[in-house]
Amino acid sequence: VQLQASGGGLVQAGDSLRLSCAVSGRIFSSSVMGWFRQFPGKEREFIAAITWSYGPTYYTESLKGRFTISRDNVKNAVYLQMNSLNPEDTAVYYCAAYRGGGSYYNTLNYNYWGQGTLVTVSS
């Protein structure tokens, strides 16, 4: 499985941005697709997850309602819509995937990672 994240850039506080993750290779219907972010000097933290072909979405509580994960199985892509961005959202954002099972918020479960895309929010 190969993942290619894109859509990052420099935006102003209050703006919205949609990140994309292009997915290629063998993906199972039970695979979990996740978005994470990493601040300088910190570990990657969970944002949201969605199963590849069915089921609910999962969010870290602090971002629920402001960030939305979605998928397009025809385009083989996963998206992260981010609204009302603020400078504290500045980070490198990663998409990731794993076969399923276990905790969707645990980075150790994910064995496929995209290269990361930088989001910078200016005040």
mmCIF file of C-alpha atoms in Angstrom:
data_model
loop_
_atom_site.group_PDB
_atom_site.id
_atom_site.type_symbol
_atom_site.label_atom_id
_atom_site.label_comp_id
_atom_site.label_asym_id
_atom_site.label_seq_id
_atom_site.Cartn_x
_atom_site.Cartn_y
_atom_site.Cartn_z
ATOM 1 C CA VAL A 1 0.000 0.000 0.000
ATOM 2 C CA GLN A 2 1.307 3.416 -0.955
ATOM 3 C CA LEU A 3 -0.054 6.655 0.412
ATOM 4 C CA GLN A 4 0.577 10.121 -0.970
ATOM 5 C CA ALA A 5 -0.571 13.076 1.105
ATOM 6 C CA SER A 6 -1.062 16.485 -0.445
ATOM 7 C CA GLY A 7 -2.900 19.755 0.009
ATOM 8 C CA GLY A 8 -0.849 21.392 2.720
ATOM 9 C CA GLY A 9 0.312 24.967 2.515
ATOM 10 C CA LEU A 10 0.267 28.367 4.119
ATOM 11 C CA VAL A 11 -3.118 29.729 5.139
ATOM 12 C CA GLN A 12 -4.413 32.428 7.442
ATOM 13 C CA ALA A 13 -6.193 31.928 10.724
ATOM 14 C CA GLY A 14 -9.854 31.193 10.107
ATOM 15 C CA ASP A 15 -9.267 29.632 6.702
ATOM 16 C CA SER A 16 -10.188 26.132 5.629
ATOM 17 C CA LEU A 17 -8.018 23.555 3.927
ATOM 18 C CA ARG A 18 -8.641 20.094 2.547
ATOM 19 C CA LEU A 19 -5.889 17.527 2.618
ATOM 20 C CA SER A 20 -5.923 14.584 0.250
ATOM 21 C CA CYS A 21 -4.378 11.170 0.535
ATOM 22 C CA ALA A 22 -4.052 9.167 -2.655
ATOM 23 C CA VAL A 23 -4.147 5.446 -1.983
ATOM 24 C CA SER A 24 -2.658 2.762 -4.192
ATOM 25 C CA GLY A 25 -1.937 -0.911 -3.784
ATOM 26 C CA ARG A 26 -4.006 -3.563 -2.100
ATOM 27 C CA ILE A 27 -6.496 -2.133 0.340
ATOM 28 C CA PHE A 28 -8.923 -4.344 2.210
ATOM 29 C CA SER A 29 -12.471 -3.383 2.981
ATOM 30 C CA SER A 30 -11.633 -3.580 6.669
ATOM 31 C CA SER A 31 -8.564 -1.379 6.365
ATOM 32 C CA VAL A 32 -8.515 1.683 8.540
ATOM 33 C CA MET A 33 -7.366 4.993 7.104
ATOM 34 C CA GLY A 34 -6.186 7.618 9.537
ATOM 35 C CA TRP A 35 -4.935 11.158 9.688
ATOM 36 C CA PHE A 36 -2.304 12.205 12.187
ATOM 37 C CA ARG A 37 -0.304 15.339 12.793
ATOM 38 C CA GLN A 38 3.040 16.025 14.304
ATOM 39 C CA PHE A 39 4.239 19.203 15.998
ATOM 40 C CA PRO A 40 7.975 19.947 16.163
ATOM 41 C CA GLY A 41 9.619 17.862 18.850
ATOM 42 C CA LYS A 42 6.417 15.964 19.593
ATOM 43 C CA GLU A 43 5.071 12.549 18.751
ATOM 44 C CA ARG A 44 2.453 12.098 16.094
ATOM 45 C CA GLU A 45 -1.040 12.498 17.408
ATOM 46 C CA PHE A 46 -4.259 11.013 16.163
ATOM 47 C CA ILE A 47 -6.783 13.218 14.380
ATOM 48 C CA ALA A 48 -9.361 10.990 12.718
ATOM 49 C CA ALA A 49 -9.921 7.576 11.189
ATOM 50 C CA ILE A 50 -12.345 5.897 8.832
ATOM 51 C CA THR A 51 -12.679 2.370 7.554
ATOM 52 C CA TRP A 52 -12.066 1.908 3.873
ATOM 53 C CA SER A 53 -15.476 0.669 2.821
ATOM 54 C CA TYR A 54 -17.946 0.854 5.681
ATOM 55 C CA GLY A 55 -18.507 1.952 9.210
ATOM 56 C CA PRO A 56 -18.334 5.118 11.252
ATOM 57 C CA THR A 57 -15.684 7.766 11.578
ATOM 58 C CA TYR A 58 -13.598 8.392 14.657
ATOM 59 C CA TYR A 59 -12.130 11.656 15.895
ATOM 60 C CA THR A 60 -9.992 12.941 18.644
ATOM 61 C CA GLU A 61 -12.421 14.847 20.823
ATOM 62 C CA SER A 62 -10.679 18.200 20.634
ATOM 63 C CA LEU A 63 -10.946 18.358 16.833
ATOM 64 C CA LYS A 64 -14.376 16.862 16.398
ATOM 65 C CA GLY A 65 -16.672 19.246 14.592
ATOM 66 C CA ARG A 66 -13.868 21.267 13.109
ATOM 67 C CA PHE A 67 -12.064 18.527 11.159
ATOM 68 C CA THR A 68 -13.880 15.988 8.972
ATOM 69 C CA ILE A 69 -12.493 12.797 7.466
ATOM 70 C CA SER A 70 -14.031 11.286 4.369
ATOM 71 C CA ARG A 71 -13.168 8.804 1.646
ATOM 72 C CA ASP A 72 -13.843 8.313 -2.040
ATOM 73 C CA ASN A 73 -13.521 4.658 -2.945
ATOM 74 C CA VAL A 74 -13.852 5.410 -6.650
ATOM 75 C CA LYS A 75 -10.972 7.866 -6.605
ATOM 76 C CA ASN A 76 -9.065 5.774 -4.048
ATOM 77 C CA ALA A 77 -8.592 8.742 -1.791
ATOM 78 C CA VAL A 78 -9.104 9.859 1.755
ATOM 79 C CA TYR A 79 -9.600 13.476 2.712
ATOM 80 C CA LEU A 80 -9.308 15.656 5.761
ATOM 81 C CA GLN A 81 -11.373 18.810 5.688
ATOM 82 C CA MET A 82 -10.071 21.333 8.197
ATOM 83 C CA ASN A 83 -12.092 24.410 9.090
ATOM 84 C CA SER A 84 -11.473 27.449 11.270
ATOM 85 C CA LEU A 85 -7.762 26.826 11.277
ATOM 86 C CA ASN A 86 -5.641 28.554 13.873
ATOM 87 C CA PRO A 87 -1.869 28.850 14.371
ATOM 88 C CA GLU A 88 -1.977 25.950 16.855
ATOM 89 C CA ASP A 89 -2.912 23.692 13.934
ATOM 90 C CA THR A 90 0.477 24.295 12.307
ATOM 91 C CA ALA A 91 2.038 20.857 11.924
ATOM 92 C CA VAL A 92 3.009 18.165 9.471
ATOM 93 C CA TYR A 93 -0.043 16.092 8.604
ATOM 94 C CA TYR A 94 0.194 12.420 7.723
ATOM 95 C CA CYS A 95 -2.205 9.892 6.324
ATOM 96 C CA ALA A 96 -1.766 6.300 7.362
ATOM 97 C CA ALA A 97 -3.362 2.899 6.974
ATOM 98 C CA TYR A 98 -3.473 -0.526 8.544
ATOM 99 C CA ARG A 99 -5.367 -3.749 8.032
ATOM 100 C CA GLY A 100 -7.856 -3.166 10.826
ATOM 101 C CA GLY A 101 -8.416 -4.400 14.351
ATOM 102 C CA GLY A 102 -6.962 -2.855 17.452
ATOM 103 C CA SER A 103 -7.012 0.770 18.403
ATOM 104 C CA TYR A 104 -7.485 3.148 15.482
ATOM 105 C CA TYR A 105 -5.879 6.002 17.428
ATOM 106 C CA ASN A 106 -2.625 4.137 18.132
ATOM 107 C CA THR A 107 0.174 5.056 15.716
ATOM 108 C CA LEU A 108 1.834 1.688 16.343
ATOM 109 C CA ASN A 109 -1.034 -0.108 14.606
ATOM 110 C CA TYR A 110 -0.491 1.747 11.355
ATOM 111 C CA ASN A 111 2.035 0.118 9.065
ATOM 112 C CA TYR A 112 1.618 2.313 6.011
ATOM 113 C CA TRP A 113 2.364 6.031 6.085
ATOM 114 C CA GLY A 114 2.340 8.831 3.584
ATOM 115 C CA GLN A 115 5.195 11.286 3.422
ATOM 116 C CA GLY A 116 3.450 14.096 5.296
ATOM 117 C CA THR A 117 2.283 17.485 4.160
ATOM 118 C CA LEU A 118 3.043 20.702 6.009
ATOM 119 C CA VAL A 119 0.222 22.968 7.087
ATOM 120 C CA THR A 120 1.192 26.407 8.303
ATOM 121 C CA VAL A 121 -1.426 28.735 9.734
ATOM 122 C CA SER A 122 -0.473 32.359 10.144
ATOM 123 C CA SER A 123 -2.141 34.663 12.641
#
